[in-house]
CSV table of C-alpha atoms in Angstrom, one decimal:
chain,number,residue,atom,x,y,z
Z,28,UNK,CA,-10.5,5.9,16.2
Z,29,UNK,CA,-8.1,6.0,19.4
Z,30,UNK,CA,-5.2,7.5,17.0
Z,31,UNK,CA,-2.5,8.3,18.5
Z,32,UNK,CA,-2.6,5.1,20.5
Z,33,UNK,CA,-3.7,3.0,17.9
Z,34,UNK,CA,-2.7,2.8,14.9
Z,35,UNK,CA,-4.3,5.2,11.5
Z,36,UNK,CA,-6.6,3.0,9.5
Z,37,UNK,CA,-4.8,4.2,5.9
Z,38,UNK,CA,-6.1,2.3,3.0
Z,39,UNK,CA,-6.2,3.2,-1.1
Z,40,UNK,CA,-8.9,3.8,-2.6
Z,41,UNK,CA,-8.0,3.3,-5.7
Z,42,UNK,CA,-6.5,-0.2,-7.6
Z,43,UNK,CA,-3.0,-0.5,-6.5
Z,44,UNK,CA,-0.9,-3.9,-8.2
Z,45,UNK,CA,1.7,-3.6,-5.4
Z,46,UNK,CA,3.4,-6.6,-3.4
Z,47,UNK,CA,2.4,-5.2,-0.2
Z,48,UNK,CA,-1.4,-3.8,-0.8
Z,49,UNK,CA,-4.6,-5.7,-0.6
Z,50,UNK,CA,-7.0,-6.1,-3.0
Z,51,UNK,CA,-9.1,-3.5,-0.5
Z,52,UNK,CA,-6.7,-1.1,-0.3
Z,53,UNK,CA,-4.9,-2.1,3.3
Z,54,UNK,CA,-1.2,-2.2,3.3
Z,55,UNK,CA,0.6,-4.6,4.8
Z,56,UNK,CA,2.9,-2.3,7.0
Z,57,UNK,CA,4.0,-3.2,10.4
Z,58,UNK,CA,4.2,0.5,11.6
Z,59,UNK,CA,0.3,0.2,10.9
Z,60,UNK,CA,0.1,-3.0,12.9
Z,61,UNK,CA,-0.8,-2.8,16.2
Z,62,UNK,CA,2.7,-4.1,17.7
Z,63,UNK,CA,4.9,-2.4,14.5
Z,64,UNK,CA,3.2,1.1,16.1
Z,65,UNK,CA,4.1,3.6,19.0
Z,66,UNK,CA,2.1,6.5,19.6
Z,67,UNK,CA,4.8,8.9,18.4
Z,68,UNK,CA,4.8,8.7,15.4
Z,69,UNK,CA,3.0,10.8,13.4
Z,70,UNK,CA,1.4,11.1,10.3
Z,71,UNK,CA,4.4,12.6,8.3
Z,72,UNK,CA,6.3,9.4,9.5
Z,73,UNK,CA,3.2,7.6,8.9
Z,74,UNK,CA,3.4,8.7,5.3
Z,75,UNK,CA,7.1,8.7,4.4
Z,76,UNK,CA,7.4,4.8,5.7
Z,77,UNK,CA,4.3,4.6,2.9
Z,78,UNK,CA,6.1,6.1,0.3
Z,79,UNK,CA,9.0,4.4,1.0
Z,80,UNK,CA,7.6,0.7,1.0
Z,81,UNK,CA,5.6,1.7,-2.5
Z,82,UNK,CA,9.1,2.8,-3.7
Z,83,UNK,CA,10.7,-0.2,-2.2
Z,84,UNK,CA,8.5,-3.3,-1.7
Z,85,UNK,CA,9.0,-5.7,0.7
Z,86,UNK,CA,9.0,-8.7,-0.6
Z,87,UNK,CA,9.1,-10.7,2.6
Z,88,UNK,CA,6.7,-9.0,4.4
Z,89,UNK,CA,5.0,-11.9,6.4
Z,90,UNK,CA,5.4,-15.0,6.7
Z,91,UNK,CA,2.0,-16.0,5.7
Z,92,UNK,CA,2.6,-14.1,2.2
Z,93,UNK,CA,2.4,-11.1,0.7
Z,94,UNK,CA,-0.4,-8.8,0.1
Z,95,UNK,CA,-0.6,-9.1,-3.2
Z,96,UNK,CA,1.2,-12.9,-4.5
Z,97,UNK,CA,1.0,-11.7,-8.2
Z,98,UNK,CA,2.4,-8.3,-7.8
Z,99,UNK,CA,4.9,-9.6,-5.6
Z,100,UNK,CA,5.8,-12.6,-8.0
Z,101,UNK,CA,6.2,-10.5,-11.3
Z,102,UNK,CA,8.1,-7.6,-9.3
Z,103,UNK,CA,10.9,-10.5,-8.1
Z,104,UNK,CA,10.7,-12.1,-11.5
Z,105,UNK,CA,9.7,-9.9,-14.0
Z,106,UNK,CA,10.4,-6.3,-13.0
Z,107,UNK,CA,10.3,-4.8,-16.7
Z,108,UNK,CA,6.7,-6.0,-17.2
Z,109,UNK,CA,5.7,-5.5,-13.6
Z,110,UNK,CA,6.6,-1.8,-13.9
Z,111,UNK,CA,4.5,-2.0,-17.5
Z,112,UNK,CA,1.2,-3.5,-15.9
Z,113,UNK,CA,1.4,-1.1,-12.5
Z,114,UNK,CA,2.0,2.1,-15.5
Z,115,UNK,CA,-1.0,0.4,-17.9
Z,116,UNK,CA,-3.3,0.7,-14.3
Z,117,UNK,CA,-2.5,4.6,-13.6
Z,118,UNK,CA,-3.2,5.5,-17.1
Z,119,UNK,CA,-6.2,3.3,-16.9
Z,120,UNK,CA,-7.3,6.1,-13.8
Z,121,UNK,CA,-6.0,8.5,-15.1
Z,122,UNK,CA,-8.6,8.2,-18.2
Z,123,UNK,CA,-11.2,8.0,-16.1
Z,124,UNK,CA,-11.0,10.8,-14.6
Z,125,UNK,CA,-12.4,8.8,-11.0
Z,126,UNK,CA,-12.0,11.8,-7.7
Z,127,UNK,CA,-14.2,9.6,-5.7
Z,128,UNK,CA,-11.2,8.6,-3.6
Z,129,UNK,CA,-11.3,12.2,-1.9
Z,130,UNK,CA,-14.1,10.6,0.5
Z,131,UNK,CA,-13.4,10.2,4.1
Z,132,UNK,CA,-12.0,6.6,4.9
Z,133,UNK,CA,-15.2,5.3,7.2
């Protein structure tokens, strides 16, 4: 709402099994925190430091825990299988086809 001072409200919309996404979609990103942000950046660096935590999770993201404890548990331990269930999800979505996450973010 006061973007660029604040901070973009970015969210999935679809299932993610990621260490550093909430079952609701949030990601647990200190650039979209309000003291991890600064009014320049912009979305392009918005989205880049996205694709680089879903490419590289941070495992130690807060000191409360992760996101996601099971994702982040089975990525330390278990990559091989982690990688299997996050693959098993996208062709899960992938069958079915679902476009609903097009709408606006309220």
């Amino acid at each position: 709402p006061d973007y660029p001072q604040t901070p973009p409200v970015v969210r999935f919309c679809s299932e993610m099994f990621h260490p550093n996404v909430f079952q609701d979609g949030q990601i647990c990103l200190d650039l979209l925190r309000g003291p991890g942000w600064s009014p320049s950046y912009d979305v392009c660096a918005v989205l880049l430091a996205i694709q680089s935590l879903l490419a590289d999770p941070d495992t130690h993201a807060s000191p409360e825990g992760g996101a996601n404890p099971d994702a982040e548990s089975l990525f330390v331990r278990d990559r091989q299988s982690y990688n299997a269930r996050v693959k098993a999800l996208v062709d899960k979505q992938l069958d079915e086809d679902d476009i609903g996450c097009l709408s606006a973010v309220p």
